[in-house]
mmCIF file with all atom_site columns, C-alpha atoms in Angstrom:
data_model
loop_
_atom_site.group_PDB
_atom_site.id
_atom_site.type_symbol
_atom_site.label_atom_id
_atom_site.label_alt_id
_atom_site.label_comp_id
_atom_site.label_asym_id
_atom_site.label_entity_id
_atom_site.label_seq_id
_atom_site.pdbx_PDB_ins_code
_atom_site.Cartn_x
_atom_site.Cartn_y
_atom_site.Cartn_z
_atom_site.occupancy
_atom_site.B_iso_or_equiv
_atom_site.pdbx_formal_charge
_atom_site.auth_seq_id
_atom_site.auth_comp_id
_atom_site.auth_asym_id
_atom_site.auth_atom_id
_atom_site.pdbx_PDB_model_num
ATOM 1   C CA . MET A 1 1   ? 192.785 163.348 60.957 1.00 0.00 ? 82  MET A CA 1
ATOM 2   C CA . LYS A 1 2   ? 190.469 162.722 57.985 1.00 0.00 ? 83  LYS A CA 1
ATOM 3   C CA . PRO A 1 3   ? 187.452 164.344 59.621 1.00 0.00 ? 84  PRO A CA 1
ATOM 4   C CA . THR A 1 4   ? 189.623 167.486 60.350 1.00 0.00 ? 85  THR A CA 1
ATOM 5   C CA . TYR A 1 5   ? 190.817 167.659 56.728 1.00 0.00 ? 86  TYR A CA 1
ATOM 6   C CA . LEU A 1 6   ? 187.169 167.207 55.498 1.00 0.00 ? 87  LEU A CA 1
ATOM 7   C CA . LEU A 1 7   ? 185.883 169.985 57.758 1.00 0.00 ? 88  LEU A CA 1
ATOM 8   C CA . THR A 1 8   ? 188.621 172.298 56.638 1.00 0.00 ? 89  THR A CA 1
ATOM 9   C CA . LEU A 1 9   ? 187.799 171.625 53.060 1.00 0.00 ? 90  LEU A CA 1
ATOM 10  C CA . LEU A 1 10  ? 184.160 172.150 53.650 1.00 0.00 ? 91  LEU A CA 1
ATOM 11  C CA . ALA A 1 11  ? 184.804 175.519 55.512 1.00 0.00 ? 92  ALA A CA 1
ATOM 12  C CA . LEU A 1 12  ? 187.078 176.702 52.707 1.00 0.00 ? 93  LEU A CA 1
ATOM 13  C CA . ALA A 1 13  ? 184.446 175.655 49.996 1.00 0.00 ? 94  ALA A CA 1
ATOM 14  C CA . PHE A 1 14  ? 181.780 177.673 52.035 1.00 0.00 ? 95  PHE A CA 1
ATOM 15  C CA . CYS A 1 15  ? 184.018 180.818 52.077 1.00 0.00 ? 96  CYS A CA 1
ATOM 16  C CA . PHE A 1 16  ? 184.718 180.730 48.471 1.00 0.00 ? 97  PHE A CA 1
ATOM 17  C CA . SER A 1 17  ? 181.133 180.115 47.528 1.00 0.00 ? 98  SER A CA 1
ATOM 18  C CA . THR A 1 18  ? 180.007 183.073 49.684 1.00 0.00 ? 99  THR A CA 1
ATOM 19  C CA . THR A 1 19  ? 182.554 185.501 48.324 1.00 0.00 ? 100 THR A CA 1
ATOM 20  C CA . ALA A 1 20  ? 181.897 184.381 44.767 1.00 0.00 ? 101 ALA A CA 1
ATOM 21  C CA . GLN A 1 21  ? 178.247 185.285 45.128 1.00 0.00 ? 102 GLN A CA 1
ATOM 22  C CA . THR A 1 22  ? 178.773 188.959 45.704 1.00 0.00 ? 103 THR A CA 1
ATOM 23  C CA . CYS A 1 23  ? 176.764 191.401 43.506 1.00 0.00 ? 104 CYS A CA 1
ATOM 24  C CA . LEU A 1 24  ? 179.566 193.952 43.846 1.00 0.00 ? 105 LEU A CA 1
ATOM 25  C CA . THR A 1 25  ? 181.610 193.276 40.803 1.00 0.00 ? 106 THR A CA 1
ATOM 26  C CA . GLU A 1 26  ? 182.407 195.800 38.032 1.00 0.00 ? 107 GLU A CA 1
ATOM 27  C CA . ALA A 1 27  ? 180.506 193.601 35.529 1.00 0.00 ? 108 ALA A CA 1
ATOM 28  C CA . SER A 1 28  ? 177.528 192.994 37.731 1.00 0.00 ? 109 SER A CA 1
ATOM 29  C CA . ILE A 1 29  ? 177.195 196.615 38.750 1.00 0.00 ? 110 ILE A CA 1
ATOM 30  C CA . LYS A 1 30  ? 177.580 197.809 35.290 1.00 0.00 ? 111 LYS A CA 1
ATOM 31  C CA . ALA A 1 31  ? 174.752 195.412 34.170 1.00 0.00 ? 112 ALA A CA 1
ATOM 32  C CA . LEU A 1 32  ? 172.533 196.522 36.896 1.00 0.00 ? 113 LEU A CA 1
ATOM 33  C CA . ASP A 1 33  ? 173.147 200.130 36.212 1.00 0.00 ? 114 ASP A CA 1
ATOM 34  C CA . ALA A 1 34  ? 172.224 199.422 32.517 1.00 0.00 ? 115 ALA A CA 1
ATOM 35  C CA . GLN A 1 35  ? 169.026 197.849 33.785 1.00 0.00 ? 116 GLN A CA 1
ATOM 36  C CA . TRP A 1 36  ? 168.298 200.999 35.872 1.00 0.00 ? 117 TRP A CA 1
ATOM 37  C CA . GLU A 1 37  ? 168.536 203.037 32.632 1.00 0.00 ? 118 GLU A CA 1
ATOM 38  C CA . GLU A 1 38  ? 166.410 200.643 30.721 1.00 0.00 ? 119 GLU A CA 1
ATOM 39  C CA . LYS A 1 39  ? 163.753 200.529 33.307 1.00 0.00 ? 120 LYS A CA 1
ATOM 40  C CA . ASN A 1 40  ? 163.524 204.363 33.347 1.00 0.00 ? 121 ASN A CA 1
ATOM 41  C CA . LEU A 1 41  ? 162.980 204.035 29.608 1.00 0.00 ? 122 LEU A CA 1
ATOM 42  C CA . ASN A 1 42  ? 160.410 201.154 29.843 1.00 0.00 ? 123 ASN A CA 1
ATOM 43  C CA . PRO A 1 43  ? 159.216 201.482 33.439 1.00 0.00 ? 124 PRO A CA 1
ATOM 44  C CA . GLU A 1 44  ? 158.644 198.326 35.519 1.00 0.00 ? 125 GLU A CA 1
ATOM 45  C CA . PRO A 1 45  ? 157.511 199.215 39.059 1.00 0.00 ? 126 PRO A CA 1
ATOM 46  C CA . GLU A 1 46  ? 158.627 196.003 40.661 1.00 0.00 ? 127 GLU A CA 1
ATOM 47  C CA . PHE A 1 47  ? 162.220 196.449 39.358 1.00 0.00 ? 128 PHE A CA 1
ATOM 48  C CA . PHE A 1 48  ? 162.293 199.829 41.284 1.00 0.00 ? 129 PHE A CA 1
ATOM 49  C CA . LYS A 1 49  ? 160.703 198.311 44.501 1.00 0.00 ? 130 LYS A CA 1
ATOM 50  C CA . ASN A 1 50  ? 163.459 195.626 44.359 1.00 0.00 ? 131 ASN A CA 1
ATOM 51  C CA . ILE A 1 51  ? 166.443 197.719 43.555 1.00 0.00 ? 132 ILE A CA 1
ATOM 52  C CA . LEU A 1 52  ? 165.972 200.914 45.528 1.00 0.00 ? 133 LEU A CA 1
ATOM 53  C CA . SER A 1 53  ? 166.841 201.120 49.129 1.00 0.00 ? 134 SER A CA 1
ATOM 54  C CA . ASP A 1 54  ? 164.260 202.414 51.560 1.00 0.00 ? 135 ASP A CA 1
ATOM 55  C CA . ASN A 1 55  ? 166.189 205.547 51.918 1.00 0.00 ? 136 ASN A CA 1
ATOM 56  C CA . PHE A 1 56  ? 166.885 206.070 48.294 1.00 0.00 ? 137 PHE A CA 1
ATOM 57  C CA . THR A 1 57  ? 167.543 209.695 47.169 1.00 0.00 ? 138 THR A CA 1
ATOM 58  C CA . TRP A 1 58  ? 167.697 211.023 43.602 1.00 0.00 ? 139 TRP A CA 1
ATOM 59  C CA . ILE A 1 59  ? 168.865 214.600 43.299 1.00 0.00 ? 140 ILE A CA 1
ATOM 60  C CA . HIS A 1 60  ? 167.930 215.886 39.728 1.00 0.00 ? 141 HIS A CA 1
ATOM 61  C CA . ASN A 1 61  ? 169.626 218.762 37.770 1.00 0.00 ? 142 ASN A CA 1
ATOM 62  C CA . HIS A 1 62  ? 170.419 221.727 39.937 1.00 0.00 ? 143 HIS A CA 1
ATOM 63  C CA . VAL A 1 63  ? 168.179 220.261 42.615 1.00 0.00 ? 144 VAL A CA 1
ATOM 64  C CA . SER A 1 64  ? 165.071 221.047 40.284 1.00 0.00 ? 145 SER A CA 1
ATOM 65  C CA . SER A 1 65  ? 163.516 218.067 42.091 1.00 0.00 ? 146 SER A CA 1
ATOM 66  C CA . VAL A 1 66  ? 164.367 215.326 44.488 1.00 0.00 ? 147 VAL A CA 1
ATOM 67  C CA . ASP A 1 67  ? 162.864 211.741 44.319 1.00 0.00 ? 148 ASP A CA 1
ATOM 68  C CA . ASN A 1 68  ? 162.730 209.059 46.887 1.00 0.00 ? 149 ASN A CA 1
ATOM 69  C CA . LYS A 1 69  ? 161.779 205.373 46.479 1.00 0.00 ? 150 LYS A CA 1
ATOM 70  C CA . GLU A 1 70  ? 158.112 205.877 46.809 1.00 0.00 ? 151 GLU A CA 1
ATOM 71  C CA . SER A 1 71  ? 157.952 208.756 44.241 1.00 0.00 ? 152 SER A CA 1
ATOM 72  C CA . VAL A 1 72  ? 160.233 206.606 41.746 1.00 0.00 ? 153 VAL A CA 1
ATOM 73  C CA . VAL A 1 73  ? 157.856 203.614 42.051 1.00 0.00 ? 154 VAL A CA 1
ATOM 74  C CA . LYS A 1 74  ? 154.595 205.830 41.672 1.00 0.00 ? 155 LYS A CA 1
ATOM 75  C CA . ARG A 1 75  ? 156.026 207.439 38.460 1.00 0.00 ? 156 ARG A CA 1
ATOM 76  C CA . ALA A 1 76  ? 156.668 204.005 37.153 1.00 0.00 ? 157 ALA A CA 1
ATOM 77  C CA . GLU A 1 77  ? 153.210 202.907 37.908 1.00 0.00 ? 158 GLU A CA 1
ATOM 78  C CA . ARG A 1 78  ? 151.776 206.104 36.303 1.00 0.00 ? 159 ARG A CA 1
ATOM 79  C CA . GLN A 1 79  ? 153.822 205.552 33.230 1.00 0.00 ? 160 GLN A CA 1
ATOM 80  C CA . VAL A 1 80  ? 152.805 201.845 32.996 1.00 0.00 ? 161 VAL A CA 1
ATOM 81  C CA . ALA A 1 81  ? 149.098 202.847 33.293 1.00 0.00 ? 162 ALA A CA 1
ATOM 82  C CA . ASN A 1 82  ? 149.672 205.441 30.526 1.00 0.00 ? 163 ASN A CA 1
ATOM 83  C CA . ASP A 1 83  ? 151.383 202.976 28.195 1.00 0.00 ? 164 ASP A CA 1
ATOM 84  C CA . GLY A 1 84  ? 155.116 204.130 28.898 1.00 0.00 ? 165 GLY A CA 1
ATOM 85  C CA . SER A 1 85  ? 157.103 207.205 29.445 1.00 0.00 ? 166 SER A CA 1
ATOM 86  C CA . ASN A 1 86  ? 157.640 210.161 27.246 1.00 0.00 ? 167 ASN A CA 1
ATOM 87  C CA . THR A 1 87  ? 161.327 209.321 26.853 1.00 0.00 ? 168 THR A CA 1
ATOM 88  C CA . ARG A 1 88  ? 162.546 208.065 23.358 1.00 0.00 ? 169 ARG A CA 1
ATOM 89  C CA . SER A 1 89  ? 165.756 206.843 24.377 1.00 0.00 ? 170 SER A CA 1
ATOM 90  C CA . ARG A 1 90  ? 168.441 206.674 27.066 1.00 0.00 ? 171 ARG A CA 1
ATOM 91  C CA . ILE A 1 91  ? 172.166 205.925 25.919 1.00 0.00 ? 172 ILE A CA 1
ATOM 92  C CA . GLN A 1 92  ? 174.835 205.436 28.521 1.00 0.00 ? 173 GLN A CA 1
ATOM 93  C CA . SER A 1 93  ? 178.579 206.101 27.865 1.00 0.00 ? 174 SER A CA 1
ATOM 94  C CA . GLU A 1 94  ? 181.896 206.273 29.634 1.00 0.00 ? 175 GLU A CA 1
ATOM 95  C CA . VAL A 1 95  ? 180.457 204.234 32.601 1.00 0.00 ? 176 VAL A CA 1
ATOM 96  C CA . LYS A 1 96  ? 183.129 203.644 35.336 1.00 0.00 ? 177 LYS A CA 1
ATOM 97  C CA . VAL A 1 97  ? 182.766 201.661 38.539 1.00 0.00 ? 178 VAL A CA 1
ATOM 98  C CA . ALA A 1 98  ? 184.697 202.215 41.699 1.00 0.00 ? 179 ALA A CA 1
ATOM 99  C CA . ILE A 1 99  ? 184.211 199.575 44.359 1.00 0.00 ? 180 ILE A CA 1
ATOM 100 C CA . THR A 1 100 ? 185.146 199.925 48.108 1.00 0.00 ? 181 THR A CA 1
ATOM 101 C CA . GLY A 1 101 ? 184.090 197.405 50.557 1.00 0.00 ? 182 GLY A CA 1
ATOM 102 C CA . LYS A 1 102 ? 180.432 196.886 50.193 1.00 0.00 ? 183 LYS A CA 1
ATOM 103 C CA . THR A 1 103 ? 179.927 200.199 48.281 1.00 0.00 ? 184 THR A CA 1
ATOM 104 C CA . ALA A 1 104 ? 179.967 200.843 44.509 1.00 0.00 ? 185 ALA A CA 1
ATOM 105 C CA . ILE A 1 105 ? 180.103 204.274 42.816 1.00 0.00 ? 186 ILE A CA 1
ATOM 106 C CA . VAL A 1 106 ? 179.038 204.296 39.214 1.00 0.00 ? 187 VAL A CA 1
ATOM 107 C CA . THR A 1 107 ? 179.696 207.428 37.148 1.00 0.00 ? 188 THR A CA 1
ATOM 108 C CA . GLY A 1 108 ? 179.208 208.226 33.519 1.00 0.00 ? 189 GLY A CA 1
ATOM 109 C CA . TYR A 1 109 ? 176.923 210.061 30.913 1.00 0.00 ? 190 TYR A CA 1
ATOM 110 C CA . THR A 1 110 ? 173.459 209.326 29.728 1.00 0.00 ? 191 THR A CA 1
ATOM 111 C CA . ILE A 1 111 ? 171.945 211.078 26.726 1.00 0.00 ? 192 ILE A CA 1
ATOM 112 C CA . VAL A 1 112 ? 168.107 211.260 27.332 1.00 0.00 ? 193 VAL A CA 1
ATOM 113 C CA . ASP A 1 113 ? 165.957 212.108 24.333 1.00 0.00 ? 194 ASP A CA 1
ATOM 114 C CA . ARG A 1 114 ? 162.474 213.406 25.331 1.00 0.00 ? 195 ARG A CA 1
ATOM 115 C CA . GLY A 1 115 ? 162.508 215.765 22.354 1.00 0.00 ? 196 GLY A CA 1
ATOM 116 C CA . PRO A 1 116 ? 162.852 218.257 20.789 1.00 0.00 ? 197 PRO A CA 1
ATOM 117 C CA . THR A 1 117 ? 166.630 217.899 21.663 1.00 0.00 ? 198 THR A CA 1
ATOM 118 C CA . PRO A 1 118 ? 168.363 215.240 23.563 1.00 0.00 ? 199 PRO A CA 1
ATOM 119 C CA . ILE A 1 119 ? 170.175 216.201 26.671 1.00 0.00 ? 200 ILE A CA 1
ATOM 120 C CA . LYS A 1 120 ? 173.404 214.883 28.077 1.00 0.00 ? 201 LYS A CA 1
ATOM 121 C CA . TYR A 1 121 ? 173.609 214.072 31.748 1.00 0.00 ? 202 TYR A CA 1
ATOM 122 C CA . HIS A 1 122 ? 176.528 213.310 34.049 1.00 0.00 ? 203 HIS A CA 1
ATOM 123 C CA . PHE A 1 123 ? 175.426 210.886 36.659 1.00 0.00 ? 204 PHE A CA 1
ATOM 124 C CA . MET A 1 124 ? 176.752 209.412 39.845 1.00 0.00 ? 205 MET A CA 1
ATOM 125 C CA . ARG A 1 125 ? 174.997 206.515 41.445 1.00 0.00 ? 206 ARG A CA 1
ATOM 126 C CA . THR A 1 126 ? 175.735 204.717 44.722 1.00 0.00 ? 207 THR A CA 1
ATOM 127 C CA . TYR A 1 127 ? 174.963 201.013 45.128 1.00 0.00 ? 208 TYR A CA 1
ATOM 128 C CA . VAL A 1 128 ? 175.610 199.061 48.479 1.00 0.00 ? 209 VAL A CA 1
ATOM 129 C CA . GLU A 1 129 ? 175.526 195.450 49.063 1.00 0.00 ? 210 GLU A CA 1
ATOM 130 C CA . VAL A 1 130 ? 173.132 194.419 51.898 1.00 0.00 ? 211 VAL A CA 1
ATOM 131 C CA . ASP A 1 131 ? 172.682 190.597 52.456 1.00 0.00 ? 212 ASP A CA 1
ATOM 132 C CA . GLY A 1 132 ? 174.128 189.602 49.206 1.00 0.00 ? 213 GLY A CA 1
ATOM 133 C CA . LYS A 1 133 ? 171.939 191.931 47.261 1.00 0.00 ? 214 LYS A CA 1
ATOM 134 C CA . CYS A 1 134 ? 173.041 195.326 45.564 1.00 0.00 ? 215 CYS A CA 1
ATOM 135 C CA . LEU A 1 135 ? 170.517 198.167 46.265 1.00 0.00 ? 216 LEU A CA 1
ATOM 136 C CA . LEU A 1 136 ? 170.657 201.665 44.749 1.00 0.00 ? 217 LEU A CA 1
ATOM 137 C CA . VAL A 1 137 ? 170.886 204.152 47.532 1.00 0.00 ? 218 VAL A CA 1
ATOM 138 C CA . GLY A 1 138 ? 171.628 207.457 45.818 1.00 0.00 ? 219 GLY A CA 1
ATOM 139 C CA . ASN A 1 139 ? 171.559 209.000 42.238 1.00 0.00 ? 220 ASN A CA 1
ATOM 140 C CA . HIS A 1 140 ? 172.680 212.451 41.234 1.00 0.00 ? 221 HIS A CA 1
ATOM 141 C CA . THR A 1 141 ? 172.129 213.564 37.621 1.00 0.00 ? 222 THR A CA 1
ATOM 142 C CA . MET A 1 142 ? 173.359 216.923 36.218 1.00 0.00 ? 223 MET A CA 1
ATOM 143 C CA . ALA A 1 143 ? 172.566 218.344 32.650 1.00 0.00 ? 224 ALA A CA 1
ATOM 144 C CA . ILE A 1 144 ? 175.743 219.317 30.745 1.00 0.00 ? 225 ILE A CA 1
ATOM 145 C CA . PRO A 1 145 ? 175.226 222.660 28.814 1.00 0.00 ? 226 PRO A CA 1
ATOM 146 C CA . GLU A 1 146 ? 175.610 222.127 25.000 1.00 0.00 ? 227 GLU A CA 1
ATOM 147 C CA . GLU A 1 147 ? 178.515 224.400 24.819 1.00 0.00 ? 228 GLU A CA 1
ATOM 148 C CA . GLU A 1 148 ? 180.624 222.095 27.016 1.00 0.00 ? 229 GLU A CA 1
#
């Protein structure tokens, strides 16, 4: 009886420890998304190599451009070689997270200041958990006209 009891306890402990280690919590996704913004301001190519899924897609304002993992990493490498980006600040607000299964959708606003006037963007990013790690698979950003 004791070995069965011990095995049951071990199995339960294992289940709780694996579920507790998920990256898909509201707090961890908000923190990861804040890192995404910070690394776009202060580029770090290794961060992008690690967080972006191989099939990552970023649709920019009115499809003015489309990036994939390779182009984001290359841009970060160029910016590091040139002592940083031309962006002065990136400020997030109204960040919301919706989690379903192994997928998190993050929405909110980012004010990006590249001069002469800051631009407010609405964003929607999709993170998925793969083997216990959260990866960014999609990003869509849309500038909001000043009159709105």
